[in-house]
Each structure stands twice: as structure tokens, then as C-alpha cells.
Coordinates of C-alpha atoms and ligand atoms in Angstrom, one line a residue:
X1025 CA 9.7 62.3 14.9
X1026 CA 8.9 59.0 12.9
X1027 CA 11.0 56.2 10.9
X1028 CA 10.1 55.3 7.1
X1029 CA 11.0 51.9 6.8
X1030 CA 10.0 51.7 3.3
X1031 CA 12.3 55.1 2.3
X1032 CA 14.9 54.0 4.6
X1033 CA 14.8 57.6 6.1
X1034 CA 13.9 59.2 9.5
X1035 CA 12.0 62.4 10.1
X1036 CA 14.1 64.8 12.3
X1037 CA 12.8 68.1 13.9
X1038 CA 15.7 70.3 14.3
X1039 CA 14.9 72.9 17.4
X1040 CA 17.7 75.3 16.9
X1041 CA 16.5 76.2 13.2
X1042 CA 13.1 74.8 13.9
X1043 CA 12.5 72.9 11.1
X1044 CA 11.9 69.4 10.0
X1045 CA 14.7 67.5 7.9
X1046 CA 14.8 63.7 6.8
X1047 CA 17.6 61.6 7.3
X1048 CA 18.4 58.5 4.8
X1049 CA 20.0 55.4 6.6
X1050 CA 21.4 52.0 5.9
X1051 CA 21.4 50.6 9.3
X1052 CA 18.9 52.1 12.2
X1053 CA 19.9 51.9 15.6
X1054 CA 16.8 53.1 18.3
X1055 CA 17.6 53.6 21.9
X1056 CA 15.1 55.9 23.3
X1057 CA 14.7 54.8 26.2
X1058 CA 12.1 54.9 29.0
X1059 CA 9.9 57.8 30.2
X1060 CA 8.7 57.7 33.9
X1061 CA 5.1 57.5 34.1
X1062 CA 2.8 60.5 34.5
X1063 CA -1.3 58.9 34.3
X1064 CA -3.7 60.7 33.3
X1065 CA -4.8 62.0 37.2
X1066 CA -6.1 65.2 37.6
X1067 CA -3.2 68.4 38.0
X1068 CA -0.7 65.8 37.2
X1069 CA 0.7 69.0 34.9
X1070 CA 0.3 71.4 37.9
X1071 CA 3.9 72.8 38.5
X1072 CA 4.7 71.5 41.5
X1073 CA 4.1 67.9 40.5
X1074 CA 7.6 67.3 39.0
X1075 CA 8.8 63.7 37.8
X1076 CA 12.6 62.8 38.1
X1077 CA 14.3 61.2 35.3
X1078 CA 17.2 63.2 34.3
X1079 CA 20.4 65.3 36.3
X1080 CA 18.2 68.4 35.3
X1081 CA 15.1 67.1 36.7
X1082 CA 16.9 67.0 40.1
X1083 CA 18.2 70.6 39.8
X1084 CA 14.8 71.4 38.9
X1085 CA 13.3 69.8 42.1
X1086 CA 15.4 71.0 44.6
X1087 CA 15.7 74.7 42.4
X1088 CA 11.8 74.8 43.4
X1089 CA 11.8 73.2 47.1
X1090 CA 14.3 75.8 47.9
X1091 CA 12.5 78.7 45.9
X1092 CA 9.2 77.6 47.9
X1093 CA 10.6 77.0 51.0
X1094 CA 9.2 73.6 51.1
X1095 CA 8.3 72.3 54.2
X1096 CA 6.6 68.9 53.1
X1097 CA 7.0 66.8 49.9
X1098 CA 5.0 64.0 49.0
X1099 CA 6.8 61.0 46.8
X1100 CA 4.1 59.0 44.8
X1101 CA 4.9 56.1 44.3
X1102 CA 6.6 53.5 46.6
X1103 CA 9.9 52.0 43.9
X1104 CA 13.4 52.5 44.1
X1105 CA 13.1 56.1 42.4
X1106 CA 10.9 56.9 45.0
X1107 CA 12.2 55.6 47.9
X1108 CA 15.8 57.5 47.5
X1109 CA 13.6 60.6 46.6
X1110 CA 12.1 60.4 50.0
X1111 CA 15.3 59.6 51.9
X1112 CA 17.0 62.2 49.7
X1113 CA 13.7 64.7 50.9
X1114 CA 14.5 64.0 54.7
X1115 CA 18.1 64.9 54.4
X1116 CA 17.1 67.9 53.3
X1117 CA 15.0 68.7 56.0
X1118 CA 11.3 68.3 54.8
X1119 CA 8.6 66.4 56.2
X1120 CA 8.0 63.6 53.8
X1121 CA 5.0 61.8 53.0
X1122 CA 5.2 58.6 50.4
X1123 CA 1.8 57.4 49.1
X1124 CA 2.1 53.8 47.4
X1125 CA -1.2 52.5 45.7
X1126 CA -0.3 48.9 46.1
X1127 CA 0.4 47.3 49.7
X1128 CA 3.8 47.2 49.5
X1129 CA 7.2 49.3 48.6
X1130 CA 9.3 48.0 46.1
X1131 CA 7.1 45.5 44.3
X1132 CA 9.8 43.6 43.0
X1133 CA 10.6 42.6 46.5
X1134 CA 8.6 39.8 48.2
X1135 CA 6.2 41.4 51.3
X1136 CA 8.2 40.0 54.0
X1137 CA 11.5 41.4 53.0
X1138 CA 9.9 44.6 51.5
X1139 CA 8.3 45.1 54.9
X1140 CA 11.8 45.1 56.1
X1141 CA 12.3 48.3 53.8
X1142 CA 8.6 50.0 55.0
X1143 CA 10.1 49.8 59.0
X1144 CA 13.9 51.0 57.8
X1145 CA 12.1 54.2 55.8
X1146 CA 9.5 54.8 58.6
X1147 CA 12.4 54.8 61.2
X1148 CA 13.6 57.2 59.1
X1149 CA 11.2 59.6 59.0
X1150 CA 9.1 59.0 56.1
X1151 CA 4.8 58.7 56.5
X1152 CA 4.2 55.5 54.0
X1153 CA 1.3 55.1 53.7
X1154 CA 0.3 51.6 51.3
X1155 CA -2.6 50.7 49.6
X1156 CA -3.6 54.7 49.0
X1157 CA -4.0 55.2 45.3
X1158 CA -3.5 59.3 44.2
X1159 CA -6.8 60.4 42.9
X1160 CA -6.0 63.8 42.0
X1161 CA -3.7 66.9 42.7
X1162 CA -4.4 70.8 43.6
X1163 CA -2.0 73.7 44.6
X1164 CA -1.0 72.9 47.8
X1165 CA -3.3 69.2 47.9
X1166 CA -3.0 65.9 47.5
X1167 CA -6.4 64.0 47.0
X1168 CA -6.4 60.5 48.1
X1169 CA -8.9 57.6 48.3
X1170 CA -9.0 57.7 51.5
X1171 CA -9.7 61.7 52.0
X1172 CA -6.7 64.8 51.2
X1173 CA -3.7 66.3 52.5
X1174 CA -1.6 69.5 52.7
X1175 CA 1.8 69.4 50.5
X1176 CA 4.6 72.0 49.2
X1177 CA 5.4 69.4 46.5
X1178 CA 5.0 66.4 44.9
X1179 CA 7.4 64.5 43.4
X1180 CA 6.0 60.9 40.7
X1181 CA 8.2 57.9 40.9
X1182 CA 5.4 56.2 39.3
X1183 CA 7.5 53.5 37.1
X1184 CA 8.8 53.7 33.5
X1185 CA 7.1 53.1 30.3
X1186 CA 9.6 52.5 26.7
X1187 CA 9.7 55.0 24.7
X1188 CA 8.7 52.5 21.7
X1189 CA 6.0 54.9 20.3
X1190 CA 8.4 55.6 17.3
X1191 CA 8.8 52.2 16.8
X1192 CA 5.7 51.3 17.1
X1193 CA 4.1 53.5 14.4
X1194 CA 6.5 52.2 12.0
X1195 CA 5.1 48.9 12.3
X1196 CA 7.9 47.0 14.3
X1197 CA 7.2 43.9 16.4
X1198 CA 6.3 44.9 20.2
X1199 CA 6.7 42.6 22.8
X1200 CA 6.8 42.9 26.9
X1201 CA 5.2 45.9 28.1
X1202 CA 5.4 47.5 24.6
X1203 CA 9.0 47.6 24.4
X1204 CA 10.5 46.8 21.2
X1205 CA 10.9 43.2 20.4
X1206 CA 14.5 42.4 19.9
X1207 CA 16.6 39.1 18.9
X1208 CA 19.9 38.0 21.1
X1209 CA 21.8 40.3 18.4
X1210 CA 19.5 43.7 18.9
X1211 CA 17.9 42.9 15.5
X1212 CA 14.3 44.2 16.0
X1213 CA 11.8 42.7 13.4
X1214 CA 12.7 44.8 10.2
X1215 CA 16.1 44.5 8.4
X1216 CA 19.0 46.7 9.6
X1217 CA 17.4 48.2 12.1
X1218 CA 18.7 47.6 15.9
X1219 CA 16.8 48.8 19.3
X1220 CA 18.8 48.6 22.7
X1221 CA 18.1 49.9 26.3
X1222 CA 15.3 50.7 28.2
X1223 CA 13.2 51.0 25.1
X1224 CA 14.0 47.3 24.4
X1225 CA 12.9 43.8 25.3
X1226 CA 15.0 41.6 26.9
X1227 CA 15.3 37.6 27.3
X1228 CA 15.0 36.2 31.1
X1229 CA 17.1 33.2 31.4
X1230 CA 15.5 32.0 34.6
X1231 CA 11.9 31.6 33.4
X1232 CA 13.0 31.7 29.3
X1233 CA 10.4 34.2 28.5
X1234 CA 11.0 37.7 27.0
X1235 CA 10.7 40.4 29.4
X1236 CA 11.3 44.5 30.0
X1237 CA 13.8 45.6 32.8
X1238 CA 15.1 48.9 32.6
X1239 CA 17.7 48.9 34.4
X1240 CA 21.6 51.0 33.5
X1241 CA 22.9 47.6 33.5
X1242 CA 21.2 45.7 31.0
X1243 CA 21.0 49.0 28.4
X1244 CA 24.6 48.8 28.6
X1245 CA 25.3 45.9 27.6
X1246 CA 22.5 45.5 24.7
X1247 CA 24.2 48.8 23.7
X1248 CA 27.5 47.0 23.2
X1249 CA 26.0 44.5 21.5
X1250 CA 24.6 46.3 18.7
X1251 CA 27.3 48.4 18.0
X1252 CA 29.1 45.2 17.4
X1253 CA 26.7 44.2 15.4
X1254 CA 25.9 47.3 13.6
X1255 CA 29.6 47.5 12.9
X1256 CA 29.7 44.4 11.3
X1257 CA 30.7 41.9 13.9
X1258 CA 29.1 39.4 15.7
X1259 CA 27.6 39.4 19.4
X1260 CA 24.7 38.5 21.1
X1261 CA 23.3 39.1 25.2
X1262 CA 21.9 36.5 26.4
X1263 CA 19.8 37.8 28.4
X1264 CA 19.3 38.6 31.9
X1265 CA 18.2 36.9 35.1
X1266 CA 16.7 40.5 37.3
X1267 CA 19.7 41.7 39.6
X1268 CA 19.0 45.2 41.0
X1269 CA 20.4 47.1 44.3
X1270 CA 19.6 50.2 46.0
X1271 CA 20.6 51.4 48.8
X1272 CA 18.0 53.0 51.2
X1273 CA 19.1 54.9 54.5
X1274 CA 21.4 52.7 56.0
X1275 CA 20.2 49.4 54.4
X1276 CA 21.0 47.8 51.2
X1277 CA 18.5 46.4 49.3
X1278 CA 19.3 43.7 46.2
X1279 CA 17.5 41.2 44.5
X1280 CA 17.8 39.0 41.4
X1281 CA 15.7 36.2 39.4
X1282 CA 12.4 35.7 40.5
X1283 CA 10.3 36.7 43.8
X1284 CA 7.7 34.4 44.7
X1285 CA 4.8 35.9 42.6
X1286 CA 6.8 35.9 39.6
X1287 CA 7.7 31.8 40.7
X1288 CA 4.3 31.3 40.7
X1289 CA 3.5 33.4 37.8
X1290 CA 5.9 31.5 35.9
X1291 CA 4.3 28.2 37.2
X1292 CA 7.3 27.1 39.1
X1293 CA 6.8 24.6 42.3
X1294 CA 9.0 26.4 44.6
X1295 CA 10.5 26.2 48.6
X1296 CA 12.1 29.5 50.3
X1297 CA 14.1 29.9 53.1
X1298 CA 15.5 32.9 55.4
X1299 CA 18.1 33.4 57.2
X1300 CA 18.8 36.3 59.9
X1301 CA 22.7 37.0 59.9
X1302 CA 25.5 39.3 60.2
X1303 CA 27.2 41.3 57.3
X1304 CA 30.7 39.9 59.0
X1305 CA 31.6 37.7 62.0
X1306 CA 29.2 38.3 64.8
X1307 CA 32.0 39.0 67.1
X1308 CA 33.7 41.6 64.9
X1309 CA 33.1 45.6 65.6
X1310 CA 30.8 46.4 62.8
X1311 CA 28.8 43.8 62.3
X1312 CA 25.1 45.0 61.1
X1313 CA 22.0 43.0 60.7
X1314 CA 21.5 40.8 57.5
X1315 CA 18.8 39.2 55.9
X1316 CA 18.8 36.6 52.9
X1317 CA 16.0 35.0 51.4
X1318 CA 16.3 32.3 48.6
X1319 CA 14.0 30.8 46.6
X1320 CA 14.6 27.3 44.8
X1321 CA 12.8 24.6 42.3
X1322 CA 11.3 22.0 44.1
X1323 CA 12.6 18.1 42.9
X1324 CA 15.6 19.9 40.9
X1325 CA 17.1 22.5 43.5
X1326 CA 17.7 24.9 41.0
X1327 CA 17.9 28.4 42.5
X1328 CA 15.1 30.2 41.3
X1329 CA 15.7 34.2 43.1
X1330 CA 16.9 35.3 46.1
X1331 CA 16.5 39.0 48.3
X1332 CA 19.1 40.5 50.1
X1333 CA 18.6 43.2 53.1
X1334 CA 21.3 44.6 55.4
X1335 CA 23.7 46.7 56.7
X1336 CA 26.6 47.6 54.6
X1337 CA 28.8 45.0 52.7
X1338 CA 25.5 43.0 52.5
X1339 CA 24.1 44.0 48.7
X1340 CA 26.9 42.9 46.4
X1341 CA 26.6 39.9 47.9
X1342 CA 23.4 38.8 45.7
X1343 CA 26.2 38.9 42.4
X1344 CA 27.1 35.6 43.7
X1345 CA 23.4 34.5 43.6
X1346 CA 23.2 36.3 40.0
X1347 CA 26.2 34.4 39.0
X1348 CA 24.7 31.0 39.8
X1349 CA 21.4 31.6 38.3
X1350 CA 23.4 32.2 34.9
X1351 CA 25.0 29.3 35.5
X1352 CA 21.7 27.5 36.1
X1353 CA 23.2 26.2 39.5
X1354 CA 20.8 24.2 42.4
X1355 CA 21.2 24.7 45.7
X1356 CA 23.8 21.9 46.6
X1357 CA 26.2 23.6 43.8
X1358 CA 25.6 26.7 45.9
X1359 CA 26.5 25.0 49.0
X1360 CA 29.9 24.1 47.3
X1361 CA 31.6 27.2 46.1
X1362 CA 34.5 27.4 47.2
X1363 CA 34.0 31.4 48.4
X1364 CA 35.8 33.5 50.9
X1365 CA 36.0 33.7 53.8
X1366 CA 37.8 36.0 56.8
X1367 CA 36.1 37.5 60.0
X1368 CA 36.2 41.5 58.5
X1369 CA 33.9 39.9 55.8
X1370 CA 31.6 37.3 56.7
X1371 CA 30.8 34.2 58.8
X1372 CA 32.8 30.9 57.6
X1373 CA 30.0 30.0 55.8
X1374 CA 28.4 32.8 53.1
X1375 CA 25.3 34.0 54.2
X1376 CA 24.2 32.6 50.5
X1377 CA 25.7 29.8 51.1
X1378 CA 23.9 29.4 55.0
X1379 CA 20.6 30.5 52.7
X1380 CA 21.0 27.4 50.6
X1381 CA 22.0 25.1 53.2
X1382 CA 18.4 26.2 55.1
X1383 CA 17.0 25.0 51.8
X1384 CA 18.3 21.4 51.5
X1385 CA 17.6 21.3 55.3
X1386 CA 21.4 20.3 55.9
X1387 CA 22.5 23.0 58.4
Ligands
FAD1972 C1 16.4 58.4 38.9 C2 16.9 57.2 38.2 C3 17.8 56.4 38.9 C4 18.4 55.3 38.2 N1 19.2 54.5 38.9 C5 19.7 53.4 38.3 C6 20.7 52.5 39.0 O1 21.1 52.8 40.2 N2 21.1 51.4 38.4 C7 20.7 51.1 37.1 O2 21.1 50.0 36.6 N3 19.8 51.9 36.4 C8 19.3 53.0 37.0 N4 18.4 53.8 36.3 C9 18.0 53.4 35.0 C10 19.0 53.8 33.9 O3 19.2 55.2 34.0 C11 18.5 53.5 32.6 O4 18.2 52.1 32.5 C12 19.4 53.8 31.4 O5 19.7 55.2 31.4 C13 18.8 53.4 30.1 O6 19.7 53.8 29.1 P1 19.1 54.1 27.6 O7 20.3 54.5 26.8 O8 18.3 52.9 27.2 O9 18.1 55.2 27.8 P2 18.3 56.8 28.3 O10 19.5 56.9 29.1 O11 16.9 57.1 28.8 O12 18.5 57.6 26.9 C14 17.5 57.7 25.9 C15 17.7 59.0 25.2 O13 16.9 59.0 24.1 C16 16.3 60.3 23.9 N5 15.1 60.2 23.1 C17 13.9 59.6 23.4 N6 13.1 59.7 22.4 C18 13.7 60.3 21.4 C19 13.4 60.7 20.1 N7 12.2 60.5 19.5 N8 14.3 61.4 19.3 C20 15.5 61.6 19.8 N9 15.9 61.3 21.1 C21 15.0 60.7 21.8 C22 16.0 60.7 25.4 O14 15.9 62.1 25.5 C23 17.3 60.2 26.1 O15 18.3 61.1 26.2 C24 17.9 54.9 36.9 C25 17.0 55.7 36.3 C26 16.5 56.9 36.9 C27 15.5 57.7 36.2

């Protein structure tokens, strides 16, 4: 309920006695996380507009769609979250509509590669519709800014805020997106006390800034890296560089550093290539459809992102790119891995490795 930095104590509501007990500490570890986003829209708190954050959430969902007999769901909000709610929708056997404010799906995509994603979904079955901000919400209706329509059920995948409210009111340092300002060791800005996770900032070694990504992966490891700490060792993350997959329909999706609008953001003079491939040998059975997309420093080479799409065996792939961005690698460095290489698995030449050969305009 709150933190006393002064008294060295927390306040702690206990629900099964309900009543409010405070806890002394030495050291203070927060890791609360992120809560999805619910704005302040009107009958956002209508029943049938559920969120989806936790294993219960889902029972919840699909406890009501079958109570209902839901015909048609709507998914607000065009991210990873909502994108596997929709496919997960269609499987199910609803008519799905997915209503994304901004004009594309998966922002942290660039467009061209994200449009890639809108076709796959649509063939699917999904109705995406982009650039459609939800105004408001009624039994039954979803209001639009472009006019209404008829729904069983609405499910937000809206994005994720931390949960650094806590944190906050006890006067420690906020950084990206209000997450809780942390040091390469978890140290947040008062003595003993730690923050890791979701709730936490973290450092991007591609652009050197401090930013928020929550993301499984990175809570981990922060996690681990306080407890050492905490316990009286010594560890530190160095941060992260954006890797994320999903896998949507039959395509996976993966990404890592920086798309072209956070390049420019940044203020990185950039050049970005794509290649159309196969996920193994072109003459093998199986091969599917594979798109890279890299992105690198202009003058230095140094590979700034890159965006994978494709059939499966493609995703995984971008580690490779992840690993090189850690190891601040430029393109020619890419071109010379010494990676593998049969027909069941690829061409003789990675498809991040043919990505970074379009770059240096070698191939
Ligand atoms: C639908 C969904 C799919 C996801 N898929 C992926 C994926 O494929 N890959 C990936 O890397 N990540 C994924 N994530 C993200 C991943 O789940 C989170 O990054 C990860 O769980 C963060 O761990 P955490 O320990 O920081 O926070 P959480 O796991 O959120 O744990 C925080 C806990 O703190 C509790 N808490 C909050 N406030 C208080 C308080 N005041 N007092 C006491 N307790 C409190 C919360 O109830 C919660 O149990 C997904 C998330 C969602 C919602």
C-alpha cells in the first residue's frame, strides 16, 4: 500500500484478516510490474470489456464468450497482446474485429514489414481496421470515430503502464515512461532499496539511453541481478538492445534494436535494406516465404535493428542479429560469421547474413 523510506517499513493490507500491518525492512526489493492499460473511455468498466494480463484473465474471457455465446469480439488495440487475442478469437470460431488507433499493427515494427502482418491477420479472418481510435463503449456497442458497431465482447490490448505508483509516492527517481529509475545493479535512487521487471527502467545499448521494455525476458534477468545483489554479491545487466518475437497465424514475427523511427528519433544517419528469401533451401519441401529487413549506421556500418517475418524457423533467427548488436558489430562483421549452414535450414548464405551483404551493396 505505500513504502516509508524514512521508517524503513512498508504498509501491507492483509485481505484474508482485512487489516493493515507494517512491515520493517533492511533491504527493499519492488517488482510490481506492469498493468495493461485501461483509458479513461466511456464503459471501459462495462463487463464485457475485459483486459488480459494474467492466466485468470484468460479463463475469465473465454468463461464469458462461452456463457454469452459470443458471436463477435472486438480486440482494441493492434500489439502483440492483441494480435494473438484475435488469432486466438478466430480459432475459436467468432467473428473478429481489431480496431488500432494508429495506422499500423505492431508499432514497434516498421510500416512495411508491419503491413506484412495487417495482410497475414486479414487473410486470416480478422476486420483491422487502422487509424480508428475507440471513443466509447455500450452493452453490445462499440463507438468509433468514424460511426459504431455491434459486438458480444471486447477485449483491450491497449499497452502496459509500470506499476511505479508505489514508488513514486515515496519519492524515488522516475525515469522512461514512469518506470522506476534503476542503476546497472537494480539500485533505484534510495539506499537498499532494489526495483526489477516491468516496473523498472532499463539501459538500451544501441542508442545508450535509458528506456522501458516490458518484456519476460528482460524482468528476468534484472530479477537475477538483484537477488545477487540483494544477497550480497555483485552483478549488474547491461542492458538491453529490444529483441521481441511473436508468432501470429502462421508467421513469425521478431525484431530487435531500433526500427527506423526510433533511428531517427535517436538521430542516427541510417541505410536499410530487404531481402525476400526462403526459411531453408528454395529447392527443399518446406520451404516458406521470409522477409529480413536491416538497418545500419551510415559511414560506420554498425548494425543499428533489424525485422524478421516468415514462415516457421524464420524468428529465432533475429538472436543472431541481437547477438551482434551486443557486440556492437557493422555490417561487414555480419557478413563474416562463420554460421551454419545445411539445405533443411537455410540458404548457404544466412538470410542475415544476405540482409547485410544488400547493405554494403556486395552481393
Ligand atoms: C498476455 C501477455 C503475454 C506476454 N507474452 C510475453 C512473451 O511472449 N515474451 C515475453 O518476454 N514477455 C511476455 N509478456 C510480458 C511478461 O509477462 C512480463 O514482462 C513479466 O511477467 C514481467 O515480470 P515482473 O515480475 O516484472 O512482473 P509481473 O509478472 O507482472 O509480476 C508483478 C506482480 O506484482 C504484483 N503487484 C503489483 N503491485 C503490487 C502491490 N502494490 N503489492 C503487492 N503486489 C503487487 C502483481 O499482482 C504481480 O503479481 C507477456 C505479458 C502478457 C500480459
Amino acid at each position: 500500500m505505500a513504502i516509508d523510506l524514512d521508517e524503513r517499513k512498508v504498509e501491507v493490507h492483509d485481505h484474508s484478516r482485512d487489516r493493515t500491518i507494517n512491515l520493517g525492512f533492511d533491504q527493499l526489493h519492488i517488482a510490481t510490474g506492469a498493468r495493461p492499460l485501461r483509458p479513461d473511455i466511456p464503459g471501459i468498466d462495462l463487463p464485457r470489456v475485459m483486459g488480459v494480463q494474467t492466466l485468470d484473465d484468460a479463463h475469465a474471457i473465454l468463461a464469458r464468450a462461452e456463457l454469452t455465446d459470443c458471436k463477435h469480439v472486438t480486440v482494441v488495440g493492434g500489439g502483440y497482446i492483441g494480435l494473438e487475442m484475435a488469432e486466438a478469437f478466430v480459432r475459436w470460431g467468432a467473428e473478429v474485429t481489431l480496431v488500432e488507433a494508429t495506422s499500423q499493427v505492431m508499432r514497434t515494427l516498421d510500416p512495411d514489414i508491419a503491413a506484412k502482418v495487417t495482410t497475414a491477420i486479414r487473410g486470416f479472418g480478422v476486420d483491422v481496421r487502422t487509424d480508428l481510435p475507440v471513443t466509447g463503449f455500450e452493452e453490445g456497442v462499440v463507438h468509433t470515430s468514424e460511426g459504431e458497431h455491434h459486438t458480444d465482447l471486447v477485449v483491450l490490448g491497449m499497452g502496459v503502464t509500470p506499476n511505479a505508483d508505489l514508488a513514486a509516492d515515496a519519492g524515488l527517481e522516475l525515469g522512461p515512461r514512469g518506470s522506476i529509475s534503476v542503476d546497472r545493479r537494480q539500485r533505484t535512487s534510495a539506499d537498499g532499496v532494489w526495483a526489477a521487471g516491468d516496473c523498472a527502467s532499463s539501459f538500451h545499448l544501441v542508442t545508450g539511453e535509458p528506456v522501458h521494455i516490458a518484456l519476460g525476458t528482460v524482468a528476468n534477468k534484472q530479477g537475477r541481478v538483484a537477488g545477487v545483489n540483494i544477497g550480497g554479491g555483485y552483478a549488474t545487466f547491461p542492458g538491453v538492445v529490444g529483441t521481441a518475437i511473436t508468432k501470429i497465424c502462421a508467421l513469425e514475427i521478431s525484431r530487435t534494436g531500433l526500427s527506423e523511427h526510433e533511428a531517427a528519433t535517436a538521430g542516427f544517419s541510417f541505410d536499410t535494406a530487404t531481402i525476400d528469401t526462403k526459411t531453408i533451401a528454395h529447392y527443399m519441401p518446406g520451404a516458406e516465404d521470409m522477409t529480413v529487413k536491416m538497418l545500419a549506421e551510415q559511414g560506420s556500418g554498425r548494425i543499428l535493428g533489424a525485422q524478421i517475418i516468415g514462415g516457421r524457423g524464420a524468428g529465432k533467427r533475429i538472436d543472431a542479429v541481437a547477438t551482434a548488436l551486443h557486440a556492437g558489430m557493422d555490417v561487414q562483421q555480419m557478413i563474416d560469421l562463420d554460421l551454419s549452414y545445411a539445405p533443411p535450414f537455410s540458404g548457404v548464405w544466412d538470410p542475415v547474413q544476405m540482409v547485410a551483404r544488400r547493405l554494403v551493396r556486395n552481393d
